[in-house]
Tab-separated table of C-alpha atoms and ligand atoms in Angstrom:
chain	number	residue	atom	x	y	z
A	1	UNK	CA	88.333	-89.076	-128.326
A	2	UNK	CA	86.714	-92.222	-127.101
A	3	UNK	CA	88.179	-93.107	-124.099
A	4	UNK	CA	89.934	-96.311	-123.744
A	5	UNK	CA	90.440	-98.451	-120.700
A	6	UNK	CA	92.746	-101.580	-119.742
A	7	UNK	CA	91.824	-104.098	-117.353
A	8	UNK	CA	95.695	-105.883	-116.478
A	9	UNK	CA	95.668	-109.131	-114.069
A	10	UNK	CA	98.041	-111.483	-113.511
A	11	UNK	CA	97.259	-115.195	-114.138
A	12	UNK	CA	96.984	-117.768	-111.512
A	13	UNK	CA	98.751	-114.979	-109.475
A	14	UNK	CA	99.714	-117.108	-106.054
A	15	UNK	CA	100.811	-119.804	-107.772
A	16	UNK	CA	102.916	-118.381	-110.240
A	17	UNK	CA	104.941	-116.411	-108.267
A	18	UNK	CA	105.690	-119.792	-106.715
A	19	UNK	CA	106.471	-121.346	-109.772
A	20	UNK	CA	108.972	-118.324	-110.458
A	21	UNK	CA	110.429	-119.303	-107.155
A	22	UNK	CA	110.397	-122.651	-107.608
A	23	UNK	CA	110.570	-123.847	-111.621
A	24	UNK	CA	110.515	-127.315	-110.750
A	25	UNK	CA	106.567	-126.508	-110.154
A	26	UNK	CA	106.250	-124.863	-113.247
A	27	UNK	CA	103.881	-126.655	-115.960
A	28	UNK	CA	102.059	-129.062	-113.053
A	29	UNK	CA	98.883	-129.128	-111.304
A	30	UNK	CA	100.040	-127.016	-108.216
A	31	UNK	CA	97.685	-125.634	-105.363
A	32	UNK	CA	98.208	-122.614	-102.910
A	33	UNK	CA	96.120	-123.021	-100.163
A	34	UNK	CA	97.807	-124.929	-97.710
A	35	UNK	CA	97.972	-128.369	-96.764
A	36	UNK	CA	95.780	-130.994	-98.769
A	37	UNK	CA	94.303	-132.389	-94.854
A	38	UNK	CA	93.597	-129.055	-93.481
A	39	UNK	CA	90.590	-127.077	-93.900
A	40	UNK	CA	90.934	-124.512	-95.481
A	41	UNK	CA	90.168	-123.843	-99.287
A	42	UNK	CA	92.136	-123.086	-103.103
A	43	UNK	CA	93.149	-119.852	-102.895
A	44	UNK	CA	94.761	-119.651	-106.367
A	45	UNK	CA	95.185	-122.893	-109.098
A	46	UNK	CA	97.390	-123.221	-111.669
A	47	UNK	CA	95.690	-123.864	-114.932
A	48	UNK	CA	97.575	-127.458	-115.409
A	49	UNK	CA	95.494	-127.829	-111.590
A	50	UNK	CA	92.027	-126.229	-113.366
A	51	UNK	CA	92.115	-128.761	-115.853
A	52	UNK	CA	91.210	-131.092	-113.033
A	53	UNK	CA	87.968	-128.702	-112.398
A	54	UNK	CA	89.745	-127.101	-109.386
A	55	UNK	CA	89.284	-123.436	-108.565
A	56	UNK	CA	89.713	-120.742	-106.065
A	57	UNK	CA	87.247	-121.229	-103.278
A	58	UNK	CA	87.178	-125.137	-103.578
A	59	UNK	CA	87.610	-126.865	-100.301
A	60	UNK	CA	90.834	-128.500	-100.224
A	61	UNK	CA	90.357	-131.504	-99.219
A	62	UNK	CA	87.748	-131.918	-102.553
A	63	UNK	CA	90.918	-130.514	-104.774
A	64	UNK	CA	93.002	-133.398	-103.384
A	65	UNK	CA	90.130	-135.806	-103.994
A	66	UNK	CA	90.215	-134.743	-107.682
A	67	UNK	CA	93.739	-133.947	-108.219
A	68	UNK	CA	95.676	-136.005	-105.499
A	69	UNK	CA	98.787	-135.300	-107.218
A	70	UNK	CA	98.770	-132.197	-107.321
A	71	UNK	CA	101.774	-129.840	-105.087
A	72	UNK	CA	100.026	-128.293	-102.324
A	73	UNK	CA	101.608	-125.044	-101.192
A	74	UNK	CA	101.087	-122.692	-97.989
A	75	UNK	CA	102.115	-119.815	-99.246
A	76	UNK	CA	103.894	-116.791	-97.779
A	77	UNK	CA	101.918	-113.069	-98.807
A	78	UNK	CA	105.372	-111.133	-98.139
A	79	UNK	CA	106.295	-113.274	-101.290
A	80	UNK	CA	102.707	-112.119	-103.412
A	81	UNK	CA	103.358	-108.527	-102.082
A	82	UNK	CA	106.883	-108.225	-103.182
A	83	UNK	CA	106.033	-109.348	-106.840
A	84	UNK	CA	102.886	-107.161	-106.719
A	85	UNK	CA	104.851	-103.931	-105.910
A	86	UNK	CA	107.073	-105.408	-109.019
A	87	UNK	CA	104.280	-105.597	-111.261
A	88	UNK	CA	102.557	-102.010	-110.133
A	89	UNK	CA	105.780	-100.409	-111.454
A	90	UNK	CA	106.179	-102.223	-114.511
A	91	UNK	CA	102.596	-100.701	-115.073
A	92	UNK	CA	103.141	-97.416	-113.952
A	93	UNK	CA	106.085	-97.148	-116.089
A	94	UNK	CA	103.519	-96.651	-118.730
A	95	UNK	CA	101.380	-94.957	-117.719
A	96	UNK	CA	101.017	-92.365	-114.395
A	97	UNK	CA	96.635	-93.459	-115.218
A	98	UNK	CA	96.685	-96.134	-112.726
A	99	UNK	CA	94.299	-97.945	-110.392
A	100	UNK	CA	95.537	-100.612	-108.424
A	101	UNK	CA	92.397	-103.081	-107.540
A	102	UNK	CA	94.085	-105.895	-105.645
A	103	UNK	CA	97.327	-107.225	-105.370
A	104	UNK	CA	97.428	-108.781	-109.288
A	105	UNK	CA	94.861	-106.740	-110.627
A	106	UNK	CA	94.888	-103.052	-111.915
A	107	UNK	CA	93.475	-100.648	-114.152
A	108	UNK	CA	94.528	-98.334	-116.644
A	109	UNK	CA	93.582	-95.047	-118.340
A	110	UNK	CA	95.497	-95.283	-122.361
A	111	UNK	CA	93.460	-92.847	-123.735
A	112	UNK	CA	95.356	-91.023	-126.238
A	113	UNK	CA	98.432	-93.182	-125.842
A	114	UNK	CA	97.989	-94.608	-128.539
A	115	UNK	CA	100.413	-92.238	-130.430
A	116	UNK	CA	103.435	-93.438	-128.447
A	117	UNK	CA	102.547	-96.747	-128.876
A	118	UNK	CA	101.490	-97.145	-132.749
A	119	UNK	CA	97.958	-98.427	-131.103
A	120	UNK	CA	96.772	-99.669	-127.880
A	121	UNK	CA	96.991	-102.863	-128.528
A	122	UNK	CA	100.850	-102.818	-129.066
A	123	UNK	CA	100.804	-100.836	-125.619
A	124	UNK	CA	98.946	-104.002	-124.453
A	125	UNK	CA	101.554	-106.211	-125.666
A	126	UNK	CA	104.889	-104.142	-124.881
A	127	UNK	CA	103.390	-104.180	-121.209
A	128	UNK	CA	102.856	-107.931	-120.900
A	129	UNK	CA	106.204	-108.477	-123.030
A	130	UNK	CA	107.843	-106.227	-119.929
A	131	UNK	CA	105.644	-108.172	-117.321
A	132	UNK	CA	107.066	-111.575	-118.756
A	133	UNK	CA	110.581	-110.212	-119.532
A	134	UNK	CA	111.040	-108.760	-115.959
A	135	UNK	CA	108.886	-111.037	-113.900
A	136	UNK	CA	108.468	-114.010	-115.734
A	137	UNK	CA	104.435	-113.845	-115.240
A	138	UNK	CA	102.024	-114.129	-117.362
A	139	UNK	CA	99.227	-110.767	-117.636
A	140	UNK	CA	96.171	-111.040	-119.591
A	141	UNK	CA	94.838	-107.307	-120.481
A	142	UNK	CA	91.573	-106.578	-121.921
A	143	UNK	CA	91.365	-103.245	-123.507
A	144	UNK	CA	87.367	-101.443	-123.601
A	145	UNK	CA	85.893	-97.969	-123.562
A	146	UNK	CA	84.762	-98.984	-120.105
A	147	UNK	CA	85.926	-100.178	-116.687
A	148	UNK	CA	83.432	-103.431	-116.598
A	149	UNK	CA	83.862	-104.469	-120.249
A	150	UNK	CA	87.539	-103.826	-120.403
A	151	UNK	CA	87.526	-106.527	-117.041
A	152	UNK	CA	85.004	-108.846	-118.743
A	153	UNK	CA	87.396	-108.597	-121.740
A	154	UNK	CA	90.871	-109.849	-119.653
A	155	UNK	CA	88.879	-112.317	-117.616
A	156	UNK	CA	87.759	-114.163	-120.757
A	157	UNK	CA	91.361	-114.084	-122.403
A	158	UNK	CA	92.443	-115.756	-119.686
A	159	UNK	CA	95.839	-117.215	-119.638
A	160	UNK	CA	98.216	-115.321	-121.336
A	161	UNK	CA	95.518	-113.420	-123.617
A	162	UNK	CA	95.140	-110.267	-124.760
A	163	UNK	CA	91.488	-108.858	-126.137
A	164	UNK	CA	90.306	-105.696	-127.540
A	165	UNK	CA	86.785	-104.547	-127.649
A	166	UNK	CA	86.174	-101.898	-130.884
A	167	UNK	CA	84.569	-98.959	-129.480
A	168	UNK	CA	80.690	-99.100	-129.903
A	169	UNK	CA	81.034	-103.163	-130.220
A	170	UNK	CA	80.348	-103.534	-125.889
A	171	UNK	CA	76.872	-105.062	-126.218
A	172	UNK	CA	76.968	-107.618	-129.115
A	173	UNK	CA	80.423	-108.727	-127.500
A	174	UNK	CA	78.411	-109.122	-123.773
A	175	UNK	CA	75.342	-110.121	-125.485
A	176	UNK	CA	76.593	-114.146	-125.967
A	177	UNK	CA	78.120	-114.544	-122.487
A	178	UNK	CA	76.542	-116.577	-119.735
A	179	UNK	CA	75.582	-113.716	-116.727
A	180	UNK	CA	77.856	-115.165	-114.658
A	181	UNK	CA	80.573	-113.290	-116.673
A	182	UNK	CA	79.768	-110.338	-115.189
A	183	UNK	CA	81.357	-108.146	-112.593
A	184	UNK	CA	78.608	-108.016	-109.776
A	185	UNK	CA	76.261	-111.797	-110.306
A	186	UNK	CA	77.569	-113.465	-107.650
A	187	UNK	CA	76.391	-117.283	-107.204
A	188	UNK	CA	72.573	-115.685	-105.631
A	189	UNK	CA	72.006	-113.077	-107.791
A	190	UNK	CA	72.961	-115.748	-111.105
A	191	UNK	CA	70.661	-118.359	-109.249
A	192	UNK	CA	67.440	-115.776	-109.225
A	193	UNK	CA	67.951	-114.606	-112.768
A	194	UNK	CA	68.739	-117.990	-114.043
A	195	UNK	CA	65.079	-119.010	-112.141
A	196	UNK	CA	63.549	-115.953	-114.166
A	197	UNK	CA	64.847	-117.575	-117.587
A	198	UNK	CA	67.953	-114.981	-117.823
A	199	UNK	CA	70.722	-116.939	-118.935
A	200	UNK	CA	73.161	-114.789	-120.141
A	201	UNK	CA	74.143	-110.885	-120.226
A	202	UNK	CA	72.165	-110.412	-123.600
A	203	UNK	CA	69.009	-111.294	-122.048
A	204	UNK	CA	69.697	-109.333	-118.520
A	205	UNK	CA	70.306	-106.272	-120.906
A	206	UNK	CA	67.053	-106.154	-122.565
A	207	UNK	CA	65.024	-106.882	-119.183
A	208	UNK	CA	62.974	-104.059	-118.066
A	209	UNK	CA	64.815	-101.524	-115.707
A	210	UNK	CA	62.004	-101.713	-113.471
A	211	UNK	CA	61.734	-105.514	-113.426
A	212	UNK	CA	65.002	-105.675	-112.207
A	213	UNK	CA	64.729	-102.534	-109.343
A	214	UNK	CA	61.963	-104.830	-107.952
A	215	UNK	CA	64.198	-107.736	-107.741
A	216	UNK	CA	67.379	-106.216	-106.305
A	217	UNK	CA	67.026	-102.740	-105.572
A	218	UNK	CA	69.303	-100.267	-106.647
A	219	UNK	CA	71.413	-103.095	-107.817
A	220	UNK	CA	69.372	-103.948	-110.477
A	221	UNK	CA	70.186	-100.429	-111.991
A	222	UNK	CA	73.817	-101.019	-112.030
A	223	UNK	CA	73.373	-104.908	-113.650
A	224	UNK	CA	71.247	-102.808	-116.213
A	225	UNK	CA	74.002	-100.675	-117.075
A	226	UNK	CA	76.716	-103.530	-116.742
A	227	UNK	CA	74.730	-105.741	-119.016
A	228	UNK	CA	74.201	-103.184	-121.987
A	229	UNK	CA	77.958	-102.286	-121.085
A	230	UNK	CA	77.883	-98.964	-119.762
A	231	UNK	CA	79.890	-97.642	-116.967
A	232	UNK	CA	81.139	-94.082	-116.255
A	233	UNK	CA	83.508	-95.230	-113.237
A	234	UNK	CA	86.905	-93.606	-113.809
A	235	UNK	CA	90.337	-94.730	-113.546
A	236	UNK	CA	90.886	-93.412	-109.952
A	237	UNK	CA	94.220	-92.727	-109.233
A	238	UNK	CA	95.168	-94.112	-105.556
A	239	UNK	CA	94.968	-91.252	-102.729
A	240	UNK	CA	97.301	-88.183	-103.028
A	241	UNK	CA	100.509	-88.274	-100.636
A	242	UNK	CA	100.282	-85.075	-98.307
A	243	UNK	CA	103.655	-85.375	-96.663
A	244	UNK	CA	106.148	-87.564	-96.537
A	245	UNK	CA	108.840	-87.803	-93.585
A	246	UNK	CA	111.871	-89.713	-92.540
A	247	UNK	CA	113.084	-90.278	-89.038
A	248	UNK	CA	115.621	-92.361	-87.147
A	249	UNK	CA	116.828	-93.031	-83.756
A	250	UNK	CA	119.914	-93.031	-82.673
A	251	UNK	CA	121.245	-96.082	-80.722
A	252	UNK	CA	122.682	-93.694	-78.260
A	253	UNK	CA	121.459	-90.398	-77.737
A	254	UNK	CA	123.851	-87.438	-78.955
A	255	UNK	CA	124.773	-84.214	-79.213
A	256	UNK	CA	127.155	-84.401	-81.986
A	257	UNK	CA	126.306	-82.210	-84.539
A	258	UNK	CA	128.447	-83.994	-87.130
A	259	UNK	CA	126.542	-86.891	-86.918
A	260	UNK	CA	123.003	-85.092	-86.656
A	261	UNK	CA	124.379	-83.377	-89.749
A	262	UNK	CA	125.257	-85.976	-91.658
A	263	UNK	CA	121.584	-87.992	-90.686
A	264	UNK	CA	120.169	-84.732	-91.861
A	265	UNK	CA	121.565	-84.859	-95.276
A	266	UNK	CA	120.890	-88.693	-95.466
A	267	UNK	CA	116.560	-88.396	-94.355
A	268	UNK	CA	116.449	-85.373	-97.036
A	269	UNK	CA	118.069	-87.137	-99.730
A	270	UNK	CA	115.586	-90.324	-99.480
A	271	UNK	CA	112.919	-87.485	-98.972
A	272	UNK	CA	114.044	-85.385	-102.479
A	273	UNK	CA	114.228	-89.030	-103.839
A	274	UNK	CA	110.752	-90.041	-103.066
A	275	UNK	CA	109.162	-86.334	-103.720
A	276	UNK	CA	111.102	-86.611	-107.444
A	277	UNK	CA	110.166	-90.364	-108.003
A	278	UNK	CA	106.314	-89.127	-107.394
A	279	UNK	CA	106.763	-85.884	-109.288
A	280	UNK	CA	106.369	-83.394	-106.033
A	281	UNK	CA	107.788	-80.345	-105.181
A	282	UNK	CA	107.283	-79.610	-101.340
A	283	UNK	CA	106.643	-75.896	-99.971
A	284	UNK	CA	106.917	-76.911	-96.134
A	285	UNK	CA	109.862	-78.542	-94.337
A	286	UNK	CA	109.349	-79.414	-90.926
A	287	UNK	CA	112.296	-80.677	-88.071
A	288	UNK	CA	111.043	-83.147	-85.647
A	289	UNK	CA	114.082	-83.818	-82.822
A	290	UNK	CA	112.963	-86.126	-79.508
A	291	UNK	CA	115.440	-85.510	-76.836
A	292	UNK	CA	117.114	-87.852	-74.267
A	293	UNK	CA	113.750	-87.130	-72.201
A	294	UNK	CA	111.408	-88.007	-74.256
A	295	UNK	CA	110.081	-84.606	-75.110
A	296	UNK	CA	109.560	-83.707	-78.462
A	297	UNK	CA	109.569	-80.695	-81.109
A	298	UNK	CA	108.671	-80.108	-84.381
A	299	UNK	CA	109.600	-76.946	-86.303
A	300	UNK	CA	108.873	-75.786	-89.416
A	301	UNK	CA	109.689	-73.111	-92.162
A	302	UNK	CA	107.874	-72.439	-95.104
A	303	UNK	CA	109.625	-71.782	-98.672
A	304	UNK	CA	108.875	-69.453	-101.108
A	305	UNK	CA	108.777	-71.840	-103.634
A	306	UNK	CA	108.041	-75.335	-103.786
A	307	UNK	CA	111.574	-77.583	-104.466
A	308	UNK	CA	112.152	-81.013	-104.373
A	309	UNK	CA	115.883	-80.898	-104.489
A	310	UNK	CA	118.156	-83.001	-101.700
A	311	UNK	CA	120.101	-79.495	-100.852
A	312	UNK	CA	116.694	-77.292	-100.060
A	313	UNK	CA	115.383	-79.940	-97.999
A	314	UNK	CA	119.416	-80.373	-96.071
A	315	UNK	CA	119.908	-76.402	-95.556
A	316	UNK	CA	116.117	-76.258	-94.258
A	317	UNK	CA	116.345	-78.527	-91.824
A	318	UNK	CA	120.005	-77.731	-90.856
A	319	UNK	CA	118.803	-74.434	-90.111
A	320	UNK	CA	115.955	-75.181	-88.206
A	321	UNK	CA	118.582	-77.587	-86.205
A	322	UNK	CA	120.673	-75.102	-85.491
A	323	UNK	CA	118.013	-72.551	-83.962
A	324	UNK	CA	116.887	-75.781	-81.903
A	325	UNK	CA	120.259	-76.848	-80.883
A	326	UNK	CA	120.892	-72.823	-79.880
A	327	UNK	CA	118.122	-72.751	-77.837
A	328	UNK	CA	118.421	-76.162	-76.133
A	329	UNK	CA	121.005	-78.249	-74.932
A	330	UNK	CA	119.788	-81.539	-74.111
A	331	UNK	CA	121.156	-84.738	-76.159
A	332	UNK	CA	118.761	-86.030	-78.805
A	333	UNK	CA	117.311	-89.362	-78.784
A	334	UNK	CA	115.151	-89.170	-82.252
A	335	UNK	CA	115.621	-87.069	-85.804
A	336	UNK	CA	113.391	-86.692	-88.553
A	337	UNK	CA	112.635	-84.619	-91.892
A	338	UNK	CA	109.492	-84.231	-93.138
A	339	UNK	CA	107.850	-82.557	-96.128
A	340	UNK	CA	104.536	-81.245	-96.847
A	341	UNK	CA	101.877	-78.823	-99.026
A	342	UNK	CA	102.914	-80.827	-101.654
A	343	UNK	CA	102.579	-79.234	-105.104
A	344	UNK	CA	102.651	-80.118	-108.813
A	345	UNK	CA	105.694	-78.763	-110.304
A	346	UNK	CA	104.579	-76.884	-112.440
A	347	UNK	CA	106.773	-74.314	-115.036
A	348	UNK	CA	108.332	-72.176	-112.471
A	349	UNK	CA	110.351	-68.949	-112.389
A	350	UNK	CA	112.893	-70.385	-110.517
A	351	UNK	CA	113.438	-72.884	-113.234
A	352	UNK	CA	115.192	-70.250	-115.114
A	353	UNK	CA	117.694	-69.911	-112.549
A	354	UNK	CA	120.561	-71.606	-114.248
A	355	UNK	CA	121.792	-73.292	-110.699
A	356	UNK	CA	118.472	-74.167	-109.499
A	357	UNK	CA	117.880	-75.878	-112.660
A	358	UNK	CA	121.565	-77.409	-112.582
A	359	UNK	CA	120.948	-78.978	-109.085
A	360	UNK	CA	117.617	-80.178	-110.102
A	361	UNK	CA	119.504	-82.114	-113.206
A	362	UNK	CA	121.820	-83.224	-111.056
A	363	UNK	CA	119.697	-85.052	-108.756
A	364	UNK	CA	117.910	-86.789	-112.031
A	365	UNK	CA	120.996	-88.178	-112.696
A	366	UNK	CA	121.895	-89.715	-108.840
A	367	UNK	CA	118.361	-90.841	-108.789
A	368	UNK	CA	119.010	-93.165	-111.770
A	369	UNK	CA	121.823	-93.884	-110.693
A	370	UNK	CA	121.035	-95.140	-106.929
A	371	UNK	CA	117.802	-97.011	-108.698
A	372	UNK	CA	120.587	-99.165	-110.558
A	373	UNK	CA	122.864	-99.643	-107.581
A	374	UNK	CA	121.547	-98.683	-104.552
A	375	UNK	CA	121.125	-95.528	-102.601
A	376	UNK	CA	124.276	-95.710	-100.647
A	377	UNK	CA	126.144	-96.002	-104.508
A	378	UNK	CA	126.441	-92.317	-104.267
A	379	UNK	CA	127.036	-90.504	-101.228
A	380	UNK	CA	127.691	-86.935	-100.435
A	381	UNK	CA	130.458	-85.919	-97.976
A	382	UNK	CA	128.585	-85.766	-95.405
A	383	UNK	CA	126.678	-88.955	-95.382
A	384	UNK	CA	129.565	-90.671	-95.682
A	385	UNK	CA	130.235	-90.144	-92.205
A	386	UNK	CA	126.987	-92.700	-91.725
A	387	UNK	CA	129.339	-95.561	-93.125
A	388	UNK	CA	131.149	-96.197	-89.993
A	389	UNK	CA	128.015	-96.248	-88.091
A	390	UNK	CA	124.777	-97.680	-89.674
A	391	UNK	CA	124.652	-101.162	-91.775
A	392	UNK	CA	124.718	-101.031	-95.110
A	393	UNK	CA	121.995	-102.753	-97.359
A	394	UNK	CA	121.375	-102.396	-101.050
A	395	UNK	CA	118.497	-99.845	-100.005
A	396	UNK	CA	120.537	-97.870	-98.482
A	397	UNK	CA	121.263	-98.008	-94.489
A	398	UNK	CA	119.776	-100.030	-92.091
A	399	UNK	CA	118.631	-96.951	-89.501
A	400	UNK	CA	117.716	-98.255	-86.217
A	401	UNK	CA	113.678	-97.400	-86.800
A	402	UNK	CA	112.044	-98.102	-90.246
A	403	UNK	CA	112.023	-94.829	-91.952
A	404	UNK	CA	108.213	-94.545	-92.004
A	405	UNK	CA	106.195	-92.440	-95.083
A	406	UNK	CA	102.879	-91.018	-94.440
B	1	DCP	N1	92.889	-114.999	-103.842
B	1	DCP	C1	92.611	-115.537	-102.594
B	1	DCP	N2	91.342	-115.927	-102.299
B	1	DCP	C2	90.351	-115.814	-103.200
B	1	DCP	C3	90.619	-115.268	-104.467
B	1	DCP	C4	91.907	-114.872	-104.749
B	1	DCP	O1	93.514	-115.650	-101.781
B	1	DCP	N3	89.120	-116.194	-102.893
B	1	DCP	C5	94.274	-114.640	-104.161
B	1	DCP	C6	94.962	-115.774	-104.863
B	1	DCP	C7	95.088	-115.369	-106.281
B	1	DCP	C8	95.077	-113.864	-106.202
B	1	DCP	O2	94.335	-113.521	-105.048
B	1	DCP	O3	96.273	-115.887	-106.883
B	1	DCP	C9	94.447	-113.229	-107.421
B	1	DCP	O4	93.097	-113.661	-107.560
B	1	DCP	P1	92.479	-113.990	-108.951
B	1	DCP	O5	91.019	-114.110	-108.759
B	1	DCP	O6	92.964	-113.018	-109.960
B	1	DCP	O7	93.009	-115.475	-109.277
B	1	DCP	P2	94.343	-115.994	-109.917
B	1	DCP	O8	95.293	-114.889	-110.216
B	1	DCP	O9	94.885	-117.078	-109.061
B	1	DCP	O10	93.839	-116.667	-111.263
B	1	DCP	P3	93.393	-116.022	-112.651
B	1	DCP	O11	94.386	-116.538	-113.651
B	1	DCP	O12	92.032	-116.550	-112.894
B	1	DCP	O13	93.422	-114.534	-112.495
B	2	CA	CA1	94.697	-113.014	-111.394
């Protein structure tokens, strides 16, 4: 099956999500920059603002000469990174096949999902209907056999568009376009071909291989393939987790075991939570306790089988606490859970165990459930303990250190 790749980016990224924010912005020449007198250049344009020739890049003080009234915006990136993380799940609800580039940009792998989706070009639209529905952005996706086509493809859709290039149709559909199109010509590289009478990425493709080695090196190999729109990069899916862990301090060190108990239960929940939401199962569950001095101990045990259930993870660690409490005394400052040798999970034997299968269902069901209404929508006995001491967010509780991932 010929594989089929989707280029997905978000238009006039920066600025929309300010628009979003703002609607009174939306529809007008806006700029997100910063201020009109500073130095500083366009960092994203709206398209009502491109219509006055401006453009990413563009010193501002030349956009405000051309488009005076135009809004000119700071910008905040907590803002851009909050709607990214928005838009990478939207994506990844389709499809697990997915490489983030940048924050508004990502590809994705649809080969062979075509079957779920009547074609991939209804994918293509169901995603940017969902991207519009949930976000209220605009996407433009273009679909290809490759990585560099299937980006040329989105990139000349541009806004709002959607553009499909037939399997075996990559060169005559590059062969028109000026070189600048393409992924790699920067502003130098489209200066020296232009000088050699190479105008656009039909003419670059039929240039000698070794005409263009001698002008850029091992470069000119890759604008080669580019130009005659070939490109064996994969979708790369973004680096494996190898352990995640949750720890918290207490805001007075303690030797209560209800409460180290109940934190217990509360760092392995958010850790079954995460290893379920990323399809894990975890064979090694570690203790990690810092005491009122400062020193600290980790402890481990190993299971037979890999499980990503809440209760494993609790009566794991609450035995491990218990040897450690047994053998010393000292008030603890610090607790944390972590997981590791991370596995798929695959068809066990233990899923035929009718409770181990059972538990496993159940936490499906809190997971959706806490994804609606928060973590701390559900609790379990024991956590509810945490109630009457931590804040309570929407996320769950406020813990006096960031529960940090690795
Ligand atoms: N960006 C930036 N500086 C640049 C280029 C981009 O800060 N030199 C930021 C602002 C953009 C965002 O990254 O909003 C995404 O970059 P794009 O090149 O995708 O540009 P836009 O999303 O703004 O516009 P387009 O509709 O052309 O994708
Ligand atoms: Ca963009």
């Amino acid at each position: 099956m010929a594989q089929r790749i989707m280029h997905i980016d978000l238009d006039a990224f920066f600025v929309s999500v300010e628009q979003v924010l703002n609607p009174e912005l939306k529809g007008k020449p806006v700029v997100v920059g910063g201020r009109p007198d500073r130095r500083g250049v366009v960092a994203s344009a709206s398209y009502e603002a491109r219509a006055f020739g401006l453009h990413a890049g563009m010193p501002l003080t030349t956009a405000c000469r051309l488009c005076p009234h135009a809004t000119f915006i700071e910008g905040s990136f907590p803002k851009y990174r909050h709607a990214s993380q928005k838009f990478m799940a939207i994506l990844a609800d389709f499809s697990p096949y997915l490489e983030p580039v940048s924050l508004d940009e990502a590809y994705m792998d649809a080969t062979g999902f075509e079957s779920i989706h009547g074609s991939i070009h209804q994918m293509a639209i169901a995603i940017k209907q969902h991207i519009t529905y949930k976000l209220s952005l605009y996407a433009s996706i273009g679909i290809a056999g490759s990585k560099v086509v299937a980006k040329v493809a989105s990139e000349l859709s541009k806004p709002d568009g959607l553009l499909e290039v037939a399997d075996g149709e990559e060169r005559p559909f590059l062969a028109p376009l000026p070189i600048a199109k393409l992924p790699g010509i920067g502003k130098k590289t489209e200066r020296i071909l232009n000088g050699l009478g190479i105008n656009t990425i039909g003419e670059l493709s039929s240039m000698p291989l070794h005409a263009l080695r001698s002008h850029f090196g091992a470069a000119g190999e890759l604008l080669h393939r580019y130009a005659n729109g070939i490109d064996d990069r994969q979708v790369k899916l973004p680096g494996a987790t190898k352990s995640i862990s949750r720890e918290t301090t207490f805001s007075k060190d303690t030797k209560d075991r209800s409460l180290l108990k109940a934190t217990i239960r509360y760092l392995s929940e958010r850790i079954g939570s995460e290893l379920r939401q990323r399809d894990k199962q975890a064979k090694r569950i570690t203790l990690k306790l810092r005491y009122a001095d400062f020193t600290t101990i980790t402890r481990h045990y190993t299971l037979g089988q890999g499980s990503n259930t809440d209760q494993t993870i609790f009566d794991t660690g609450l035995q491990l606490l218990r040897k450690a409490l047994s053998a010393k005394k000292k008030p603890i400052r610090l607790i944390g859970i972590g997981v590791s040798n991370l596995i798929e999970p695959g068809r066990q034997l233990d899923m035929l165990n009718y409770s181990a299968k059972r538990l496993e269902q159940l936490n499906k069901a809190i997971d959706r459930i806490r994804k609606k209404y928060g973590f701390t929508a559900i609790q379990t006995g024991r956590t509810l303990l945490l109630k009457e001491i931590f804040p309570e967010t929407k996320g769950g509780y406020t813990l006096q250190t960031p529960s940090l991932s690795r």
